XYZ file of C-alpha atoms in Angstrom:
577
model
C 206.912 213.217 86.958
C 208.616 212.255 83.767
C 207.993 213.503 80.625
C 206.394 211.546 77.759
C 208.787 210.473 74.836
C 208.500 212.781 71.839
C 207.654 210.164 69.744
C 204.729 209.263 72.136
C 203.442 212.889 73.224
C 203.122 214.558 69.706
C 201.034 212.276 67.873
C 198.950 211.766 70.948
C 198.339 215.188 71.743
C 197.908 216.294 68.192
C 195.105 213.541 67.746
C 193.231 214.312 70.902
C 193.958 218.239 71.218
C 195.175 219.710 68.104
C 193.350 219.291 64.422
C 193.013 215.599 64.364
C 190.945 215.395 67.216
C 187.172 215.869 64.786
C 188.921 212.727 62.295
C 189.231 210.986 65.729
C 185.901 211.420 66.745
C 184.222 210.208 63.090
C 186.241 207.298 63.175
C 185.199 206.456 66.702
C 181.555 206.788 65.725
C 182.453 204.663 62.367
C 184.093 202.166 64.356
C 181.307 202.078 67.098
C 178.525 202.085 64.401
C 179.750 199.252 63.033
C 181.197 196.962 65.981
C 177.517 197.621 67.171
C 176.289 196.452 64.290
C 177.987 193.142 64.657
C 177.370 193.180 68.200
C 173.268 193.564 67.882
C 173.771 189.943 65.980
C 174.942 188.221 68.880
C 174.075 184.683 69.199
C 173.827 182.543 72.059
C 175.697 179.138 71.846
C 173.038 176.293 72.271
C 175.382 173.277 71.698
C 177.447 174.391 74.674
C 180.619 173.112 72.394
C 183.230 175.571 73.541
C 182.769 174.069 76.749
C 184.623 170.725 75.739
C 188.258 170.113 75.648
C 190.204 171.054 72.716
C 192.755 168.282 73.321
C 193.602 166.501 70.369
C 193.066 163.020 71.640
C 189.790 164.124 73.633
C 188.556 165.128 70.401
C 189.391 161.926 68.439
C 188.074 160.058 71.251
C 184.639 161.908 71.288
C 184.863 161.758 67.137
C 185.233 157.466 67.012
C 182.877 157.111 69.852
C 179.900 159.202 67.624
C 181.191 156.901 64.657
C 181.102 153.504 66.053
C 178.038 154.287 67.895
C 176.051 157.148 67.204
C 175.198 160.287 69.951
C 175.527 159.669 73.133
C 172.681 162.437 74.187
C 169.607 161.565 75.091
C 166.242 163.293 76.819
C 164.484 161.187 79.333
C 160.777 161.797 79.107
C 159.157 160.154 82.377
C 155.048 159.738 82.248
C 153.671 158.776 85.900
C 149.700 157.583 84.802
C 146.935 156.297 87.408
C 146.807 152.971 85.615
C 150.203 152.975 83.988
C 150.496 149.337 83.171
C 146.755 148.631 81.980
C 145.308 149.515 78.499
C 144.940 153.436 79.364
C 148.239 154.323 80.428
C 150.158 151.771 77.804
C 148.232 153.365 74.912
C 149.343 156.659 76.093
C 152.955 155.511 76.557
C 152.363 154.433 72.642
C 150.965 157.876 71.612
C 153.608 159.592 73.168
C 156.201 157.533 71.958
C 155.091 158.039 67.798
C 154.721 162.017 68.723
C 158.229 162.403 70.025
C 159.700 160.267 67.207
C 157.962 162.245 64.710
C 159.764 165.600 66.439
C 162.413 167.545 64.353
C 166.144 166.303 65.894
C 164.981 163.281 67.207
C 166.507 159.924 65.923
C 164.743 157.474 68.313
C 162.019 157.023 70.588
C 162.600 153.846 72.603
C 159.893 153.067 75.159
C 157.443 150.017 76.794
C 155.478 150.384 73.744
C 158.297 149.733 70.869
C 161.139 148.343 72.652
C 161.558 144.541 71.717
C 162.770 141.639 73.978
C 164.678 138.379 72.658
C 162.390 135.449 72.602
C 162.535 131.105 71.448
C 160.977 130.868 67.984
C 160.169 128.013 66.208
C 164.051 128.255 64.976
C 165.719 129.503 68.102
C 165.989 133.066 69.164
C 164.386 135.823 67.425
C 163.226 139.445 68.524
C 159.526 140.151 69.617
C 157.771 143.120 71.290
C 157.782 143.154 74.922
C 154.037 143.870 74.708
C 151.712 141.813 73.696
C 149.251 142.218 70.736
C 146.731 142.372 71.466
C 146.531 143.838 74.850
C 144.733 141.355 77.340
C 141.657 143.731 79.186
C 141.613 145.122 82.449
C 143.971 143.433 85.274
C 145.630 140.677 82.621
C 147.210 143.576 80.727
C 148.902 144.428 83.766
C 149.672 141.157 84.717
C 151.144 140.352 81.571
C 153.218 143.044 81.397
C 154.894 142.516 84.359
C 156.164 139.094 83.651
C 157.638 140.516 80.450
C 159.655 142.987 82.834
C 160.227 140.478 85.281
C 161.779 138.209 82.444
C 164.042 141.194 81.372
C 165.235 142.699 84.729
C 167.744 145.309 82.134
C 164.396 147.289 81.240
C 163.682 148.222 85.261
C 165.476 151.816 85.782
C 165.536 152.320 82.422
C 162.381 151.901 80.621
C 160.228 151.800 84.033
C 160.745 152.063 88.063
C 161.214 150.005 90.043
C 158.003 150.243 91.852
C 156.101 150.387 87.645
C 154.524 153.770 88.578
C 156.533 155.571 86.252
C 157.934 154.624 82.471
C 160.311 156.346 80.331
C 160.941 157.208 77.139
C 164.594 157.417 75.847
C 164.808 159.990 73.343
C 168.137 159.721 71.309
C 169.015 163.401 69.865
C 170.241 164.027 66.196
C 174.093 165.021 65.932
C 173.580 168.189 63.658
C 177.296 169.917 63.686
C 175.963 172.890 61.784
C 172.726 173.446 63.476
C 172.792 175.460 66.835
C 168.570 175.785 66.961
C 167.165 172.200 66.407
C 167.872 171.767 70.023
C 165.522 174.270 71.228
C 162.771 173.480 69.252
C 163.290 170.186 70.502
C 163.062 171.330 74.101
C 160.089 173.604 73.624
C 158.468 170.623 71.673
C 158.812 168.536 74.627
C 157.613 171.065 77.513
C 155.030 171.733 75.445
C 153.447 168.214 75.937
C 153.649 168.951 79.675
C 151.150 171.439 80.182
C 148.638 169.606 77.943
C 145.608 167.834 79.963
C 145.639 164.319 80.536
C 144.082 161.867 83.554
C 143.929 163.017 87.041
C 147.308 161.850 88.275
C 148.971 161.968 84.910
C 152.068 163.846 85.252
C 155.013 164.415 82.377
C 158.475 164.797 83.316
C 161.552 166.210 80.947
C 165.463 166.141 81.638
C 168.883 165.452 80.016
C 171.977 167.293 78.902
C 169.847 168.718 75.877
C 167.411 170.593 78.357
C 170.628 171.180 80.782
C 172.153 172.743 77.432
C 169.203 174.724 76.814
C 168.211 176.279 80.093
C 171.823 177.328 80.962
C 171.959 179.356 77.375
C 168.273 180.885 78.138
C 169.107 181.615 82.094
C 172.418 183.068 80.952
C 171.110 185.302 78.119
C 168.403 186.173 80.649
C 170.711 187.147 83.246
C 172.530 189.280 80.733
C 169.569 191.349 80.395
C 169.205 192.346 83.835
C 172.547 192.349 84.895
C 174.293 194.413 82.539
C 171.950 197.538 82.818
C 171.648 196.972 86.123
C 175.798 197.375 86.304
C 175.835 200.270 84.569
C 173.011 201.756 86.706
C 175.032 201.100 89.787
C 178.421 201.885 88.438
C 176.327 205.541 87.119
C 174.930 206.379 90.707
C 178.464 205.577 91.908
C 180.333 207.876 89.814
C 177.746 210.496 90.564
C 178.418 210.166 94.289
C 182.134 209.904 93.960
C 182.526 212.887 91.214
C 179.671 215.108 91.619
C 179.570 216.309 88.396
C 177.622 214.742 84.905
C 180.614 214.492 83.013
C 182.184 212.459 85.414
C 179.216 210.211 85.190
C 178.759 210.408 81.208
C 182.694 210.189 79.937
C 183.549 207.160 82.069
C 180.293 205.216 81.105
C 181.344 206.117 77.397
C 184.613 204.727 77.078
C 183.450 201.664 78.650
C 180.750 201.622 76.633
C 182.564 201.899 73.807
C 185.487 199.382 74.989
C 182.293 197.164 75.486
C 180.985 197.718 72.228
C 184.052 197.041 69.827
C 185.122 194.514 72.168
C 181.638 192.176 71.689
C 181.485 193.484 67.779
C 185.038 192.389 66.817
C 184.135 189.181 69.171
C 180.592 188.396 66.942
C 182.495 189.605 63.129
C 184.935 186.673 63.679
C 182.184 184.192 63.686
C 182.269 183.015 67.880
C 178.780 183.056 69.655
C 178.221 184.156 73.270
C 178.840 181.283 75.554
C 178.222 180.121 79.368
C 181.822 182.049 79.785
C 182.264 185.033 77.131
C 178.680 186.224 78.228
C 180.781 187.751 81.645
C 182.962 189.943 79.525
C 180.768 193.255 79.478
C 180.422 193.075 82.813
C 184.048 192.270 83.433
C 184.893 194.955 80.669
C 182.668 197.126 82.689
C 184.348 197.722 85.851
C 187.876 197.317 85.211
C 187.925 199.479 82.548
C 186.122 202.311 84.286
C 189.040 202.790 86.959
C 191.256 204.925 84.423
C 188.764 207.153 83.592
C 187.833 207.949 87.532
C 191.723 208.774 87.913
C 191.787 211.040 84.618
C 188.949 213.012 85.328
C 189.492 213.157 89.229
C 192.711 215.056 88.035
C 191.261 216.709 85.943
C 188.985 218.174 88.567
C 191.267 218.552 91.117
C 193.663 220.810 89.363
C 191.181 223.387 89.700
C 192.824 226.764 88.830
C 196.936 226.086 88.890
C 196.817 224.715 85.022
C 193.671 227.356 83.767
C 194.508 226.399 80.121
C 192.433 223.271 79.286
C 194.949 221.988 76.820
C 198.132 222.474 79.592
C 195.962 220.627 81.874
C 195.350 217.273 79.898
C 198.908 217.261 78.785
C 199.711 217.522 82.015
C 197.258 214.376 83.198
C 198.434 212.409 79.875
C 202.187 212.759 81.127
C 201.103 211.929 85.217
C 198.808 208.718 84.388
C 200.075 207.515 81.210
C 203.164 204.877 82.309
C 201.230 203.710 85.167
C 197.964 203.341 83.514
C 199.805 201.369 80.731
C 201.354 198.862 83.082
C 198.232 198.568 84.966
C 196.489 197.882 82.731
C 198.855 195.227 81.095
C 199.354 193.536 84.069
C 195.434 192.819 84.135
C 195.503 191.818 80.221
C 198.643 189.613 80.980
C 196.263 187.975 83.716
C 193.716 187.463 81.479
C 195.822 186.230 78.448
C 196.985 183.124 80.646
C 193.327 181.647 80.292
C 194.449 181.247 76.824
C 196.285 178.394 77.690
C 193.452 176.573 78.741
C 192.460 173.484 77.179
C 188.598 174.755 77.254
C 187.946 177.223 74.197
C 185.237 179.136 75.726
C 188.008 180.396 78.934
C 190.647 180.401 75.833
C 188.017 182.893 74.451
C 187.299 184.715 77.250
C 190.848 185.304 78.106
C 191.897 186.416 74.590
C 188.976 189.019 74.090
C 189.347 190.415 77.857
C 193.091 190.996 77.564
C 191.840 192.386 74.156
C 189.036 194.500 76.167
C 192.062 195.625 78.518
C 194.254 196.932 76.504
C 191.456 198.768 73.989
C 190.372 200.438 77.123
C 194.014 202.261 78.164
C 193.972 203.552 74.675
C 190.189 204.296 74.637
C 190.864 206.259 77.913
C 193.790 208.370 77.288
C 192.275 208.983 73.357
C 188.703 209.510 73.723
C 188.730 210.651 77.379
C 191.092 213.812 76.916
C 189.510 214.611 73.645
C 186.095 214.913 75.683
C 187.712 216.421 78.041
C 189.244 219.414 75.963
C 185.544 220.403 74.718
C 184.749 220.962 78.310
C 185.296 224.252 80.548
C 187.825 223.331 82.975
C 186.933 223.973 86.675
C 187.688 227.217 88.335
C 188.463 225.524 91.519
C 188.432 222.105 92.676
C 185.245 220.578 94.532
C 185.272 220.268 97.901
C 186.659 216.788 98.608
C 184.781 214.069 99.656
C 185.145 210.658 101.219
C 187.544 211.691 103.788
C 186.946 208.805 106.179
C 188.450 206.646 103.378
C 191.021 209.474 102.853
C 191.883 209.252 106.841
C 192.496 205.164 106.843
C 194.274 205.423 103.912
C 196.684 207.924 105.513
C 196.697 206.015 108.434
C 197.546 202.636 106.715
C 200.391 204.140 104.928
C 201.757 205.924 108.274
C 201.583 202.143 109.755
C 203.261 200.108 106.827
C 206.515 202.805 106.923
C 206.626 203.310 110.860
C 206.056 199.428 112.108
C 206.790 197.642 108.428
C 207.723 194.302 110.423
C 203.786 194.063 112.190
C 202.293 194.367 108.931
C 204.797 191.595 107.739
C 203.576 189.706 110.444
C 199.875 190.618 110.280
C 200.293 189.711 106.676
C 202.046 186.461 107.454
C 199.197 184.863 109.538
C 196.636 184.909 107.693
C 198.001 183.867 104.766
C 200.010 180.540 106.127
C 196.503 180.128 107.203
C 194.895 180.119 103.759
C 197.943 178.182 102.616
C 196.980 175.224 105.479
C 193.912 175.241 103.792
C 194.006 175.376 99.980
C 194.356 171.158 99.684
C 190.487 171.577 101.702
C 189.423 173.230 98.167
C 187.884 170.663 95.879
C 185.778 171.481 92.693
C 182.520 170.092 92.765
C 180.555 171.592 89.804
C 177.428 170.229 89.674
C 174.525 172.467 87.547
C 171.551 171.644 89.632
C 173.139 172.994 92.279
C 173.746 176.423 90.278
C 169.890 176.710 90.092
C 166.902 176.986 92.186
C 164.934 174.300 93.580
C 161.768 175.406 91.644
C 163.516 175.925 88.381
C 161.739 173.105 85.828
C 164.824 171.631 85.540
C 165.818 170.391 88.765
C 162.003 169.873 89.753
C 162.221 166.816 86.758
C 165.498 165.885 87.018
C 165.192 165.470 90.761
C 161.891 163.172 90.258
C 163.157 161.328 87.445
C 165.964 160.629 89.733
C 164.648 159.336 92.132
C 161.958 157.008 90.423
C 164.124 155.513 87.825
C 167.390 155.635 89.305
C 169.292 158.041 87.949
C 168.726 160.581 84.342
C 172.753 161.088 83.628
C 175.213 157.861 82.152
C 178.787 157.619 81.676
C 179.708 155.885 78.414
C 183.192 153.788 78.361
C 184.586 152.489 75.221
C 186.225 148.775 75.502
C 188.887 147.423 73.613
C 191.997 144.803 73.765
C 195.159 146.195 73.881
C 196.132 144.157 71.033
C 193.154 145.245 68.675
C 191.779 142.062 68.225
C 188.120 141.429 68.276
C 185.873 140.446 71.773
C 184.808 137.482 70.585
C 186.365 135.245 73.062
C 184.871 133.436 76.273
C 187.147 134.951 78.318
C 186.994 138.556 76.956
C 183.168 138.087 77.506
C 183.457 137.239 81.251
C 185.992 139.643 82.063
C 183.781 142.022 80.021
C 180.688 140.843 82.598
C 183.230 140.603 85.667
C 183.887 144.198 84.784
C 180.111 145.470 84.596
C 179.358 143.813 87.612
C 182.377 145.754 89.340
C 181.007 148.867 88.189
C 177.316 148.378 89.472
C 179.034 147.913 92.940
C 179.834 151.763 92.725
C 178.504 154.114 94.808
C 175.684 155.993 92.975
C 176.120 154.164 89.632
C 172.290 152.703 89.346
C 173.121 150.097 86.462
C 174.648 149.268 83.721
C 174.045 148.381 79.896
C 176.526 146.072 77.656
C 177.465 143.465 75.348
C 176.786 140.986 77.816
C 173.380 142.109 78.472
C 172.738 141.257 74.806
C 174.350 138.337 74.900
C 172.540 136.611 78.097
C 169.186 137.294 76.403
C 170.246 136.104 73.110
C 171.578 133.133 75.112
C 168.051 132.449 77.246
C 166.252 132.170 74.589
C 168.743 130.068 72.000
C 169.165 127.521 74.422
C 165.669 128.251 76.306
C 166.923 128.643 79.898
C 164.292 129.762 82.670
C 166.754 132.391 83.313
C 169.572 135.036 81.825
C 172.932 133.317 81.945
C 176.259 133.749 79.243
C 177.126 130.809 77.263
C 179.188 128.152 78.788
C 181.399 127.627 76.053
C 183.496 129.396 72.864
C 180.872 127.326 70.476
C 177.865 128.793 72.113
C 179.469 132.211 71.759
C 180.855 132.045 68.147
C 176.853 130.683 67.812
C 175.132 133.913 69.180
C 177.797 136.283 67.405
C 177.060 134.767 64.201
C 173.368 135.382 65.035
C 173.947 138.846 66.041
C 175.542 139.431 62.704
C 173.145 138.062 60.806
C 170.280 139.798 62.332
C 168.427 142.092 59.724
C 167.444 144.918 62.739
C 171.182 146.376 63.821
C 170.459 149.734 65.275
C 170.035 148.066 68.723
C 173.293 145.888 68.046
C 175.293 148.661 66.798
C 174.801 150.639 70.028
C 177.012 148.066 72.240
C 179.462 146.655 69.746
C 181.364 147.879 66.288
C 180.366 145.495 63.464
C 184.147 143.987 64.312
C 183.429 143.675 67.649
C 186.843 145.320 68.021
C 184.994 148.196 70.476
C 182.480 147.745 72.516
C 180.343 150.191 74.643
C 179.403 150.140 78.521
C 177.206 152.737 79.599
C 177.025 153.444 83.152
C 173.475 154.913 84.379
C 174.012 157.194 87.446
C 172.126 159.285 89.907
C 172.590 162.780 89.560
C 176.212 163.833 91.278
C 178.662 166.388 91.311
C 181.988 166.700 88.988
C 184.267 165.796 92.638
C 182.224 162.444 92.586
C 182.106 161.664 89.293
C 186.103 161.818 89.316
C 185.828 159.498 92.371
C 183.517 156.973 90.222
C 185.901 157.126 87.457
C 188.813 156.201 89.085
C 187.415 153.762 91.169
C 186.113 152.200 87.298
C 189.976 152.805 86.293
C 190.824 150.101 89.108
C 188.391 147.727 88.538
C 189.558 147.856 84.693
């Protein structure tokens, strides 16, 4: 055993044993007063943010896409009705559709009853709702409606099934960067049209990366509530069987406690908010910073009467524990500061403020610990020890590794050529439905919307030429059509929405075809470009195509899948680009 350094051993003995040690305790209070000050304001992320990439480019990219064309998150509401298609259930598509508009954080509503449909006019094309006004009675409403749907095939999966028993309404969320709460008013708005009464058979449906942003924050500040008490409950009844003694239940739980406390106060003053990741630290915090204090006051029991003078015996469990403490517990911080060179902020975080956590924890526990300590009468003699079965494998582990050192080489070796052999098997596959239960409201409507309209999640892709010029040309516009057709060949990619979608229907009804078709030549094109520019309505135009037309956007509807197959999807899009 090797002494502490001088200039290590007085200060820290003089603080925690000699006439600093009441100073040490107010400023601990001070400190913990105020950290839990901090810490009682706690927020819970809603925007889910930290979770994206904090790569440069990523971030430019996600920046131009929002400025060329707007959010790309949207809330499918799905409304199965008993006579869907007739007057009834199209007036209460209508009704819905105004209410959710109307909602705080919505910028669009876009349903059967609004959306509009490119139709010949007296002067060529020229927009009109898909509806008609009035609606026919009885059976002719629904007969009429279906040969507007069956004249614009792009509406089926997205604005209705396939089968018309259920419509949708595409709800396009406000991009508010500095508000974290519109989001959950918007989601409580929403569920709370699902429990109101309607028809027998009428049935409302809610999903989309808003609610999947939503429930994950409630579910995970929910969880924190049970789980952290319910950790310190079990870590409390395990220090009271493994010590036998209330001290060695209360000290321990107070320096973690108190790592806990500053850790999550200092985390809140700097301005972060708790997210999907940084809501594991107390627990984390929790149990690895509890180990020290079970070997400091486990010494200090065992000691019994050889060192009778309480302050001999904690300077004689500072000098034991203190240099392997330290690099134990730096080792674990070091492990924990490599997540800082993630490219996700939220791990970034998590890895800074557990190193952080670490490290306050070794000084909490050879500070705070000791000074507790000295105010307490130091055993007479030690306990009677227990857990000797462990003891007894323990010994007899250590009696094999120095006796027959090449069989535990080998034992060692087999098993883990094994796990080598298998670590190209491991493939991440995160997929959030699967996180939850089948009953959660969530997956319930995600699951039905999915299967009625084909699919509630889209990939967006941004096209451009390589040379910057604009997609105006006949052959940009059929590679551009090649391409989406490639796409919709994907497995579980349910359709597609682009330029050329626009441009077919525009082209129908210019040149009054029974059918949708792209023009035949550069004329026709430059024709229905010049119309598209010149239309007074743009927010439907300006959510395929810059006003340049030197970007345009695909969106790629998709059933719900996994992050392993989405990476499959995307490369198999790569190729086909």
């Amino acid at each position: 055993m090797s002494p502490l350094p001088s200039f290590v051993a007085r200060p820290l003995v003089a603080l925690v044993l000699g006439r600093g040690r009441p100073l040490f305790f107010a400023a601990t209070v001070a400190l913990v007063l105020l950290c839990g000050w901090f810490a009682m304001g706690a927020r819970q992320e809603q925007s889910t943010a930290s979770m994206n990439s904090a790569r440069a480019a990523e971030q430019r990219s996600e920046e131009e896409f929002r400025r060329d064309f707007g959010s790309d998150e949207v809330i499918i509401v799905a409304l199965t009705h008993p006579d869907l298609l007739g007057p009834g259930g199209l007036a209460t598509i209508g009704a819905l559709t105004s209410r959710i508009a109307a909602l705080d954080g919505v910028r669009r509503a876009t349903s059967l009853a609004n959306v509009r449909q490119i139709v010949s006019g007296p002067d060529g094309a020229e927009p009109a709702p898909l509806l008609p006004d009035p609606l026919p009675p009885g059976e002719a409403c629904a007969a009429a409606v279906r040969r507007a749907l069956d004249v614009n095939p792009h509406l089926t999966g997205l604005l209705i099934s396939e089968d018309r028993r259920t419509a949708a309404i595409v709800v396009e969320v406000e991009d508010r960067p500095g508000d974290d709460a519109y989001r959950a008013r918007l989601v409580h708005d929403l569920r709370a049209m699902q429990h109101e009464a309607g028809p027998a058979g009428m049935a409302l449906h809610v999903t989309g990366i808003t609610l999947q942003k939503h429930d994950t924050t409630r579910l995970v500040g929910r969880d924190q509530k049970v789980m952290l008490p319910l950790s310190v409950l079990m870590l409390a009844i395990s220090l009271a069987v493994v010590t036998r003694h209330l001290a060695g239940v209360v000290l321990p739980l107070l320096v973690t406690g108190v790592t806990v406390v500053v850790t999550l106060g200092l985390y809140v003053a700097l301005g972060y908010q708790v997210n999907v990741i940084t809501s594991l630290l107390p627990p984390l915090l929790l149990v690895l910073s509890i180990t020290t204090a079970i070997h400091l006051f486990q010494e200090w029991v065992a000691l019994g009467p050889r060192i009778a003078d309480r302050t001999d015996r904690l300077r004689h469990i500072l000098r034991f524990f203190l240099a392997p403490c330290f690099m134990t517990s730096l080792t674990t911080a070091i492990g924990l500061g490599s997540l800082m060179v993630s490219d996700i902020p939220a791990v970034r975080l998590f890895g800074a403020f557990g190193a952080f956590g670490i490290m306050l924890s070794f000084v909490l526990n050879f500070t705070l610990m000791p000074a507790a300590l000295s105010l307490l009468e130091p055993p007479a003699a030690p306990r009677r020890r227990t857990g000797m079965a462990v003891e007894a494998f323990l010994a007899a582990a250590a009696r094999l590794a120095v006796l027959r050192p090449r069989l535990v080489f080998l034992a060692a070796a087999v098993p883990t050529v094994l796990a080598l052999a298998g670590l190209p098997m491991i493939h991440n596959n995160t997929d959030l439905l699967r996180f939850l239960r089948e009953d959660q409201p969530l997956v319930r409507d995600t699951r039905i919307i999915d299967q009625a309209l084909g699919g509630a999640n889209a990939i967006d892709l941004v096209i451009e030429r390589r040379d910057g010029r604009p997609l105006t040309g006949i052959d940009d516009v059929r590679r551009l059509e090649a391409f989406a057709g490639a796409v919709r060949r994907e497995p579980g990619v349910t359709g597609t929405l682009a330029l050329t979608d626009l441009l077919a229907q525009l082209n129908r009804a210019e040149r009054r075809l029974d059918r949708l078709a792209l023009p035949d030549d550069a004329e026709q094109l430059a024709g229905l470009f010049d119309l598209l520019d010149a239309a007074t309505d743009q927010g439907d135009i300006r959510r395929v195509m810059t006003p340049d037309v030197r970007r345009t956007r695909l969106t790629v509807r998709l059933h719900a899948i996994g992050t392993r197959e989405a990476a499959t999807l995307l490369a198999a899009i790569d190729a086909a680009g």
